[in-house]
Amino acid sequence: MSFTEEIVNELYDFALNKTCCRKAFLCGLLYGALREEPSRQYKSFFYRLNDAECAAALIDAQFFTGVKTEIKQTNRGGHSGYTISFASKSLSLVLSDIDSRKKSITEAIGFRCEECQNRFLRGVFISSATVARPKSGYHVEFSIVGEARADALSQILEESVARPSRAKRSGRIGLYYKSNAKIADLLHVIGASNASYDLTNLSIERDIRNNENRATNCVTSNIKRTVGASMRYIEAIQYLEKTNNIALLGEELEYTARLRVEYFESSLSELAMIHNPPISKSGLNARLAKILAIADSVKEEIL
């Protein structure tokens, strides 16, 4: 079962007790409906039979016209699905007002309570949204017919969640979110609390893993830089030993040289504290500079 289907199944677990909320939810389910001429009937296509049956039952319960709404198995774009036709004047007027931009979704449907808008978005999600999980995170997208409906839905989404991104896809308008945080907010708004919670946890786990990886990479990088910087001193010290000139350093510098070779992964600050007694970082730098100078002078004499 896909993540989209899991969310849809969760959304059907909620009862719609208020008449206004049932109408808002139904208008969301039928948001992709198109009017056919000359019958002037609206037809709505669904990929899942359960969605088509839910829409048909709500149409008959809310706007029964004397003829039971029929469901026909059809094919669209190479995908089998289910189509319902309806001739409800009330529903037709809602879609007509939105398509003509005469009214906003809120005005056209007539939201009457605080829950209506979320119920509408729940219906649109069931009928028009898909959720994919690429490597970098989730991607949720609404596939909407026409600029007018896309604009109207975008406004509702902006009020409830955040302004969605937009793209044209095969004659339709895609409104989408790629941010896991925004997707989790959307799922919470439409009532998919379990899915929202799961997605939030996945985001937290991913952030923790990313932070751990960044910390590990940072430590590794620092070690490489420290070792790289210490090698020039170690090479100078090894050259003095190879040429039997280590005694030229004197007791103090030779002590520092031995520590540099033994603790080659230590930073300058750490190496300064390892000395007994500890010395300052600037003092250590001065000693190492003298060691390099002595090694260079020996090379010049030999050459």
mmCIF file of C-alpha atoms in Angstrom:
data_model
loop_
_atom_site.group_PDB
_atom_site.id
_atom_site.type_symbol
_atom_site.label_atom_id
_atom_site.label_comp_id
_atom_site.label_asym_id
_atom_site.label_seq_id
_atom_site.Cartn_x
_atom_site.Cartn_y
_atom_site.Cartn_z
ATOM 1 C CA MET A 1 0.000 0.000 0.000
ATOM 2 C CA SER A 2 1.354 3.419 -0.969
ATOM 3 C CA PHE A 3 1.767 6.261 1.504
ATOM 4 C CA THR A 4 -1.016 8.149 -0.314
ATOM 5 C CA GLU A 5 -3.447 5.245 0.197
ATOM 6 C CA GLU A 6 -2.509 4.996 3.875
ATOM 7 C CA ILE A 7 -3.348 8.682 4.329
ATOM 8 C CA VAL A 8 -6.634 8.397 2.408
ATOM 9 C CA ASN A 9 -7.699 5.409 4.507
ATOM 10 C CA GLU A 10 -7.012 7.422 7.658
ATOM 11 C CA LEU A 11 -9.069 10.340 6.321
ATOM 12 C CA TYR A 12 -12.128 8.118 5.840
ATOM 13 C CA ASP A 13 -12.079 7.212 9.543
ATOM 14 C CA PHE A 14 -13.516 10.622 10.464
ATOM 15 C CA ALA A 15 -17.269 11.162 10.610
ATOM 16 C CA LEU A 16 -18.870 14.199 8.930
ATOM 17 C CA ASN A 17 -21.630 15.138 11.337
ATOM 18 C CA LYS A 18 -22.444 18.648 10.118
ATOM 19 C CA THR A 19 -24.351 19.336 6.899
ATOM 20 C CA CYS A 20 -22.067 22.258 6.025
ATOM 21 C CA CYS A 21 -18.967 20.092 6.480
ATOM 22 C CA ARG A 22 -20.414 17.302 4.330
ATOM 23 C CA LYS A 23 -21.064 19.813 1.535
ATOM 24 C CA ALA A 24 -17.544 21.239 1.847
ATOM 25 C CA PHE A 25 -16.014 17.745 1.784
ATOM 26 C CA LEU A 26 -18.122 16.766 -1.254
ATOM 27 C CA CYS A 27 -17.109 19.905 -3.151
ATOM 28 C CA GLY A 28 -13.510 18.947 -2.451
ATOM 29 C CA LEU A 29 -14.071 15.441 -3.793
ATOM 30 C CA LEU A 30 -15.656 16.904 -6.943
ATOM 31 C CA TYR A 31 -13.108 19.707 -7.397
ATOM 32 C CA GLY A 32 -11.782 18.028 -10.534
ATOM 33 C CA ALA A 33 -15.227 17.619 -12.153
ATOM 34 C CA LEU A 34 -15.665 18.883 -15.736
ATOM 35 C CA ARG A 35 -18.887 19.922 -17.491
ATOM 36 C CA GLU A 36 -19.860 18.150 -20.686
ATOM 37 C CA GLU A 37 -21.835 19.674 -23.517
ATOM 38 C CA PRO A 38 -24.603 19.566 -24.598
ATOM 39 C CA SER A 39 -25.878 17.684 -21.530
ATOM 40 C CA ARG A 40 -24.332 20.320 -19.231
ATOM 41 C CA GLN A 41 -23.738 17.535 -16.744
ATOM 42 C CA TYR A 42 -20.584 17.401 -14.676
ATOM 43 C CA LYS A 43 -18.416 14.300 -14.672
ATOM 44 C CA SER A 44 -15.794 13.452 -12.096
ATOM 45 C CA PHE A 45 -13.107 10.784 -12.493
ATOM 46 C CA PHE A 46 -11.634 8.770 -9.605
ATOM 47 C CA TYR A 47 -8.853 6.200 -9.631
ATOM 48 C CA ARG A 48 -10.203 4.453 -6.530
ATOM 49 C CA LEU A 49 -13.671 2.901 -6.400
ATOM 50 C CA ASN A 50 -14.068 3.819 -2.736
ATOM 51 C CA ASP A 51 -13.665 7.525 -3.570
ATOM 52 C CA ALA A 52 -16.254 7.345 -6.355
ATOM 53 C CA GLU A 53 -18.721 5.503 -4.098
ATOM 54 C CA CYS A 54 -18.239 8.068 -1.323
ATOM 55 C CA ALA A 55 -18.864 10.976 -3.713
ATOM 56 C CA ALA A 56 -21.942 9.317 -5.225
ATOM 57 C CA ALA A 57 -23.413 8.569 -1.797
ATOM 58 C CA LEU A 58 -22.899 12.160 -0.628
ATOM 59 C CA ILE A 59 -24.457 13.575 -3.810
ATOM 60 C CA ASP A 60 -27.536 11.410 -3.324
ATOM 61 C CA ALA A 61 -27.782 12.251 0.368
ATOM 62 C CA GLN A 62 -27.211 15.990 0.028
ATOM 63 C CA PHE A 63 -28.554 16.874 -3.427
ATOM 64 C CA PHE A 64 -30.769 13.984 -4.543
ATOM 65 C CA THR A 65 -32.256 14.802 -7.949
ATOM 66 C CA GLY A 66 -34.600 11.849 -8.212
ATOM 67 C CA VAL A 67 -32.118 9.659 -10.072
ATOM 68 C CA LYS A 68 -29.475 7.712 -8.192
ATOM 69 C CA THR A 69 -25.935 8.715 -9.103
ATOM 70 C CA GLU A 70 -24.302 6.031 -11.222
ATOM 71 C CA ILE A 71 -20.683 4.924 -11.224
ATOM 72 C CA LYS A 72 -19.137 3.725 -14.485
ATOM 73 C CA GLN A 73 -15.776 2.061 -14.923
ATOM 74 C CA THR A 74 -13.782 4.055 -17.461
ATOM 75 C CA ASN A 75 -10.272 4.676 -18.700
ATOM 76 C CA ARG A 76 -8.284 7.926 -18.663
ATOM 77 C CA GLY A 77 -4.767 8.352 -19.951
ATOM 78 C CA GLY A 78 -4.191 4.620 -19.973
ATOM 79 C CA HIS A 79 -5.331 4.246 -16.361
ATOM 80 C CA SER A 80 -8.556 2.512 -15.404
ATOM 81 C CA GLY A 81 -10.842 4.277 -12.971
ATOM 82 C CA TYR A 82 -14.408 5.255 -12.170
ATOM 83 C CA THR A 83 -16.555 8.131 -13.391
ATOM 84 C CA ILE A 84 -19.686 9.606 -11.872
ATOM 85 C CA SER A 85 -22.045 12.083 -13.565
ATOM 86 C CA PHE A 86 -24.246 14.579 -11.734
ATOM 87 C CA ALA A 87 -26.627 17.347 -12.683
ATOM 88 C CA SER A 88 -27.038 19.073 -9.325
ATOM 89 C CA LYS A 89 -27.708 22.779 -9.869
ATOM 90 C CA SER A 90 -26.208 23.627 -6.495
ATOM 91 C CA LEU A 91 -22.935 21.824 -7.146
ATOM 92 C CA SER A 92 -22.814 23.087 -10.736
ATOM 93 C CA LEU A 93 -23.195 26.654 -9.488
ATOM 94 C CA VAL A 94 -20.324 26.220 -7.028
ATOM 95 C CA LEU A 95 -17.919 25.037 -9.738
ATOM 96 C CA SER A 96 -19.183 27.611 -12.228
ATOM 97 C CA ASP A 97 -18.601 30.479 -9.789
ATOM 98 C CA ILE A 98 -15.051 29.292 -9.113
ATOM 99 C CA ASP A 99 -14.246 28.723 -12.809
ATOM 100 C CA SER A 100 -15.527 32.190 -13.727
ATOM 101 C CA ARG A 101 -13.669 33.720 -10.765
ATOM 102 C CA LYS A 102 -16.915 35.331 -9.591
ATOM 103 C CA LYS A 103 -16.417 33.990 -6.079
ATOM 104 C CA SER A 104 -13.720 32.525 -3.905
ATOM 105 C CA ILE A 105 -14.010 28.923 -2.708
ATOM 106 C CA THR A 106 -15.182 30.147 0.689
ATOM 107 C CA GLU A 107 -17.957 32.245 -0.890
ATOM 108 C CA ALA A 108 -18.933 29.721 -3.575
ATOM 109 C CA ILE A 109 -19.320 26.775 -1.193
ATOM 110 C CA GLY A 110 -20.479 28.829 1.756
ATOM 111 C CA PHE A 111 -18.279 27.691 4.651
ATOM 112 C CA ARG A 112 -20.377 28.004 7.817
ATOM 113 C CA CYS A 113 -18.094 26.723 10.566
ATOM 114 C CA GLU A 114 -14.404 26.620 11.415
ATOM 115 C CA GLU A 115 -14.077 23.016 10.211
ATOM 116 C CA CYS A 116 -15.530 23.537 6.705
ATOM 117 C CA GLN A 117 -12.311 24.691 5.079
ATOM 118 C CA ASN A 118 -10.318 21.753 6.440
ATOM 119 C CA ARG A 119 -13.044 19.327 5.326
ATOM 120 C CA PHE A 120 -12.908 20.816 1.834
ATOM 121 C CA LEU A 121 -9.127 20.345 1.713
ATOM 122 C CA ARG A 122 -9.609 16.769 2.893
ATOM 123 C CA GLY A 123 -11.883 16.106 -0.070
ATOM 124 C CA VAL A 124 -9.490 17.718 -2.555
ATOM 125 C CA PHE A 125 -6.621 15.697 -1.129
ATOM 126 C CA ILE A 126 -8.502 12.406 -1.548
ATOM 127 C CA SER A 127 -9.520 13.121 -5.129
ATOM 128 C CA SER A 128 -6.544 15.080 -6.466
ATOM 129 C CA ALA A 129 -3.385 14.609 -4.388
ATOM 130 C CA THR A 130 -0.503 12.167 -4.527
ATOM 131 C CA VAL A 131 2.374 11.737 -2.104
ATOM 132 C CA ALA A 132 5.713 10.469 -3.346
ATOM 133 C CA ARG A 133 8.842 9.746 -1.349
ATOM 134 C CA PRO A 134 12.029 10.569 -3.266
ATOM 135 C CA LYS A 135 15.479 10.105 -1.727
ATOM 136 C CA SER A 136 15.603 13.579 -0.234
ATOM 137 C CA GLY A 137 12.134 13.616 1.363
ATOM 138 C CA TYR A 138 8.418 13.634 0.591
ATOM 139 C CA HIS A 139 6.652 15.448 -2.231
ATOM 140 C CA VAL A 140 2.888 16.083 -2.146
ATOM 141 C CA GLU A 141 1.090 17.474 -5.177
ATOM 142 C CA PHE A 142 -2.481 18.422 -6.084
ATOM 143 C CA SER A 143 -3.347 17.926 -9.767
ATOM 144 C CA ILE A 144 -5.888 20.633 -10.613
ATOM 145 C CA VAL A 145 -7.930 21.383 -13.749
ATOM 146 C CA GLY A 146 -7.633 24.986 -14.937
ATOM 147 C CA GLU A 147 -5.911 28.139 -13.729
ATOM 148 C CA ALA A 148 -9.004 29.485 -11.944
ATOM 149 C CA ARG A 149 -9.407 26.437 -9.719
ATOM 150 C CA ALA A 150 -5.653 26.260 -9.125
ATOM 151 C CA ASP A 151 -5.599 29.923 -8.056
ATOM 152 C CA ALA A 152 -8.575 29.447 -5.759
ATOM 153 C CA LEU A 153 -7.112 26.334 -4.137
ATOM 154 C CA SER A 154 -3.700 27.968 -3.810
ATOM 155 C CA GLN A 155 -5.296 30.771 -1.786
ATOM 156 C CA ILE A 156 -6.971 28.296 0.568
ATOM 157 C CA LEU A 157 -3.724 26.339 1.005
ATOM 158 C CA GLU A 158 -1.813 29.540 1.707
ATOM 159 C CA GLU A 159 -4.301 30.449 4.449
ATOM 160 C CA SER A 160 -4.216 26.965 6.008
ATOM 161 C CA VAL A 161 -0.613 25.822 5.492
ATOM 162 C CA ALA A 162 1.670 27.881 3.248
ATOM 163 C CA ARG A 163 1.795 29.106 -0.327
ATOM 164 C CA PRO A 164 2.355 26.056 -2.571
ATOM 165 C CA SER A 165 4.754 25.922 -5.502
ATOM 166 C CA ARG A 166 3.210 25.594 -8.962
ATOM 167 C CA ALA A 167 3.998 23.755 -12.199
ATOM 168 C CA LYS A 168 2.123 22.924 -15.428
ATOM 169 C CA ARG A 169 1.870 19.213 -16.074
ATOM 170 C CA SER A 170 0.116 17.738 -19.141
ATOM 171 C CA GLY A 171 -2.667 20.311 -19.315
ATOM 172 C CA ARG A 172 -3.148 20.426 -15.559
ATOM 173 C CA ILE A 173 -1.780 22.622 -12.810
ATOM 174 C CA GLY A 174 0.316 21.012 -10.096
ATOM 175 C CA LEU A 175 0.306 22.663 -6.673
ATOM 176 C CA TYR A 176 2.960 21.067 -4.525
ATOM 177 C CA TYR A 177 5.046 21.088 -1.363
ATOM 178 C CA LYS A 178 8.508 19.570 -1.018
ATOM 179 C CA SER A 179 9.147 20.624 2.557
ATOM 180 C CA ASN A 180 8.478 17.781 4.989
ATOM 181 C CA ALA A 181 7.450 20.339 7.623
ATOM 182 C CA LYS A 182 4.821 21.899 5.334
ATOM 183 C CA ILE A 183 3.551 18.484 4.255
ATOM 184 C CA ALA A 184 3.211 17.462 7.901
ATOM 185 C CA ASP A 185 1.248 20.688 8.556
ATOM 186 C CA LEU A 186 -1.037 19.927 5.601
ATOM 187 C CA LEU A 187 -1.695 16.382 6.814
ATOM 188 C CA HIS A 188 -2.538 17.721 10.263
ATOM 189 C CA VAL A 189 -4.962 20.278 8.797
ATOM 190 C CA ILE A 190 -6.891 17.699 6.755
ATOM 191 C CA GLY A 191 -7.116 15.310 9.705
ATOM 192 C CA ALA A 192 -4.373 12.773 8.912
ATOM 193 C CA SER A 193 -2.786 13.144 12.348
ATOM 194 C CA ASN A 194 -1.090 9.728 12.363
ATOM 195 C CA ALA A 195 0.558 10.329 8.993
ATOM 196 C CA SER A 196 1.563 13.840 10.084
ATOM 197 C CA TYR A 197 3.120 12.449 13.258
ATOM 198 C CA ASP A 198 4.985 9.729 11.332
ATOM 199 C CA LEU A 199 6.314 12.246 8.814
ATOM 200 C CA THR A 200 7.451 14.610 11.567
ATOM 201 C CA ASN A 201 9.318 11.748 13.263
ATOM 202 C CA LEU A 202 10.969 10.802 9.959
ATOM 203 C CA SER A 203 12.083 14.410 9.498
ATOM 204 C CA ILE A 204 13.530 14.513 13.025
ATOM 205 C CA GLU A 205 15.366 11.212 12.488
ATOM 206 C CA ARG A 206 16.753 12.445 9.167
ATOM 207 C CA ASP A 207 17.927 15.718 10.747
ATOM 208 C CA ILE A 208 19.639 13.785 13.558
ATOM 209 C CA ARG A 209 21.417 11.537 11.035
ATOM 210 C CA ASN A 210 22.455 14.564 8.950
ATOM 211 C CA ASN A 211 23.796 16.361 12.026
ATOM 212 C CA GLU A 212 25.729 13.259 13.068
ATOM 213 C CA ASN A 213 27.201 12.940 9.578
ATOM 214 C CA ARG A 214 28.132 16.621 9.503
ATOM 215 C CA ALA A 215 29.776 16.317 12.918
ATOM 216 C CA THR A 216 31.709 13.210 11.825
ATOM 217 C CA ASN A 217 32.807 14.881 8.587
ATOM 218 C CA CYS A 218 33.874 17.963 10.511
ATOM 219 C CA VAL A 219 35.977 15.927 12.944
ATOM 220 C CA THR A 220 37.533 13.950 10.080
ATOM 221 C CA SER A 221 38.313 17.143 8.185
ATOM 222 C CA ASN A 222 39.910 18.716 11.255
ATOM 223 C CA ILE A 223 42.061 15.651 11.831
ATOM 224 C CA LYS A 224 43.219 15.684 8.207
ATOM 225 C CA ARG A 225 44.124 19.363 8.445
ATOM 226 C CA THR A 226 45.975 18.823 11.744
ATOM 227 C CA VAL A 227 47.921 15.837 10.424
ATOM 228 C CA GLY A 228 48.700 17.673 7.207
ATOM 229 C CA ALA A 229 50.030 20.691 9.100
ATOM 230 C CA SER A 230 52.104 18.550 11.497
ATOM 231 C CA MET A 231 53.800 16.579 8.683
ATOM 232 C CA ARG A 232 56.089 19.465 7.656
ATOM 233 C CA TYR A 233 57.471 19.583 11.209
ATOM 234 C CA ILE A 234 57.734 15.797 11.458
ATOM 235 C CA GLU A 235 59.622 15.629 8.146
ATOM 236 C CA ALA A 236 62.049 18.264 9.407
ATOM 237 C CA ILE A 237 62.565 16.375 12.673
ATOM 238 C CA GLN A 238 63.051 13.053 10.859
ATOM 239 C CA TYR A 239 65.591 14.717 8.562
ATOM 240 C CA LEU A 240 67.604 15.916 11.567
ATOM 241 C CA GLU A 241 67.530 12.415 13.064
ATOM 242 C CA LYS A 242 68.562 10.812 9.762
ATOM 243 C CA THR A 243 71.527 13.156 9.422
ATOM 244 C CA ASN A 244 72.456 12.750 13.118
ATOM 245 C CA ASN A 245 71.826 16.446 13.772
ATOM 246 C CA ILE A 246 69.001 16.166 16.290
ATOM 247 C CA ALA A 247 71.345 17.329 19.055
ATOM 248 C CA LEU A 248 71.493 20.747 17.354
ATOM 249 C CA LEU A 249 68.005 21.437 18.701
ATOM 250 C CA GLY A 250 69.046 21.555 22.298
ATOM 251 C CA GLU A 251 67.169 20.018 25.205
ATOM 252 C CA GLU A 252 64.059 22.238 25.015
ATOM 253 C CA LEU A 253 63.474 22.031 21.254
ATOM 254 C CA GLU A 254 64.293 18.307 21.154
ATOM 255 C CA TYR A 255 61.659 17.696 23.835
ATOM 256 C CA THR A 256 59.075 19.533 21.704
ATOM 257 C CA ALA A 257 60.226 17.646 18.604
ATOM 258 C CA ARG A 258 59.711 14.263 20.321
ATOM 259 C CA LEU A 259 56.202 15.266 21.399
ATOM 260 C CA ARG A 260 55.329 16.471 17.883
ATOM 261 C CA VAL A 261 56.283 13.103 16.395
ATOM 262 C CA GLU A 262 54.555 11.086 19.129
ATOM 263 C CA TYR A 263 51.325 13.080 19.092
ATOM 264 C CA PHE A 264 51.140 13.831 15.353
ATOM 265 C CA GLU A 265 47.294 13.937 15.349
ATOM 266 C CA SER A 266 47.086 16.525 18.142
ATOM 267 C CA SER A 267 46.308 20.132 17.367
ATOM 268 C CA LEU A 268 48.729 22.879 18.381
ATOM 269 C CA SER A 269 46.560 23.774 21.373
ATOM 270 C CA GLU A 270 46.470 20.146 22.512
ATOM 271 C CA LEU A 271 50.195 19.682 21.930
ATOM 272 C CA ALA A 272 50.983 22.817 23.962
ATOM 273 C CA MET A 273 49.047 21.394 26.930
ATOM 274 C CA ILE A 274 50.804 18.021 26.663
ATOM 275 C CA HIS A 275 54.138 19.709 27.506
ATOM 276 C CA ASN A 276 55.302 19.405 31.105
ATOM 277 C CA PRO A 277 54.939 22.084 32.196
ATOM 278 C CA PRO A 278 52.335 23.245 29.615
ATOM 279 C CA ILE A 279 53.344 26.088 27.334
ATOM 280 C CA SER A 280 51.333 28.621 25.361
ATOM 281 C CA LYS A 281 50.263 28.030 21.750
ATOM 282 C CA SER A 282 52.370 30.991 20.618
ATOM 283 C CA GLY A 283 55.349 29.559 22.517
ATOM 284 C CA LEU A 284 54.862 26.219 20.768
ATOM 285 C CA ASN A 285 54.686 27.926 17.382
ATOM 286 C CA ALA A 286 57.956 29.689 18.125
ATOM 287 C CA ARG A 287 59.662 26.391 19.027
ATOM 288 C CA LEU A 288 58.404 24.627 15.887
ATOM 289 C CA ALA A 289 59.550 27.549 13.738
ATOM 290 C CA LYS A 290 63.057 27.242 15.232
ATOM 291 C CA ILE A 291 63.066 23.487 14.493
ATOM 292 C CA LEU A 292 62.206 24.188 10.838
ATOM 293 C CA ALA A 293 64.882 26.876 10.611
ATOM 294 C CA ILE A 294 67.554 24.558 12.034
ATOM 295 C CA ALA A 295 66.555 21.760 9.626
ATOM 296 C CA ASP A 296 66.709 24.177 6.674
ATOM 297 C CA SER A 297 70.167 25.415 7.702
ATOM 298 C CA VAL A 298 71.446 21.829 7.895
ATOM 299 C CA LYS A 299 70.108 21.119 4.391
ATOM 300 C CA GLU A 300 71.880 24.193 3.032
ATOM 301 C CA GLU A 301 75.196 23.172 4.595
ATOM 302 C CA ILE A 302 74.937 19.624 3.214
ATOM 303 C CA LEU A 303 74.047 20.904 -0.263
#
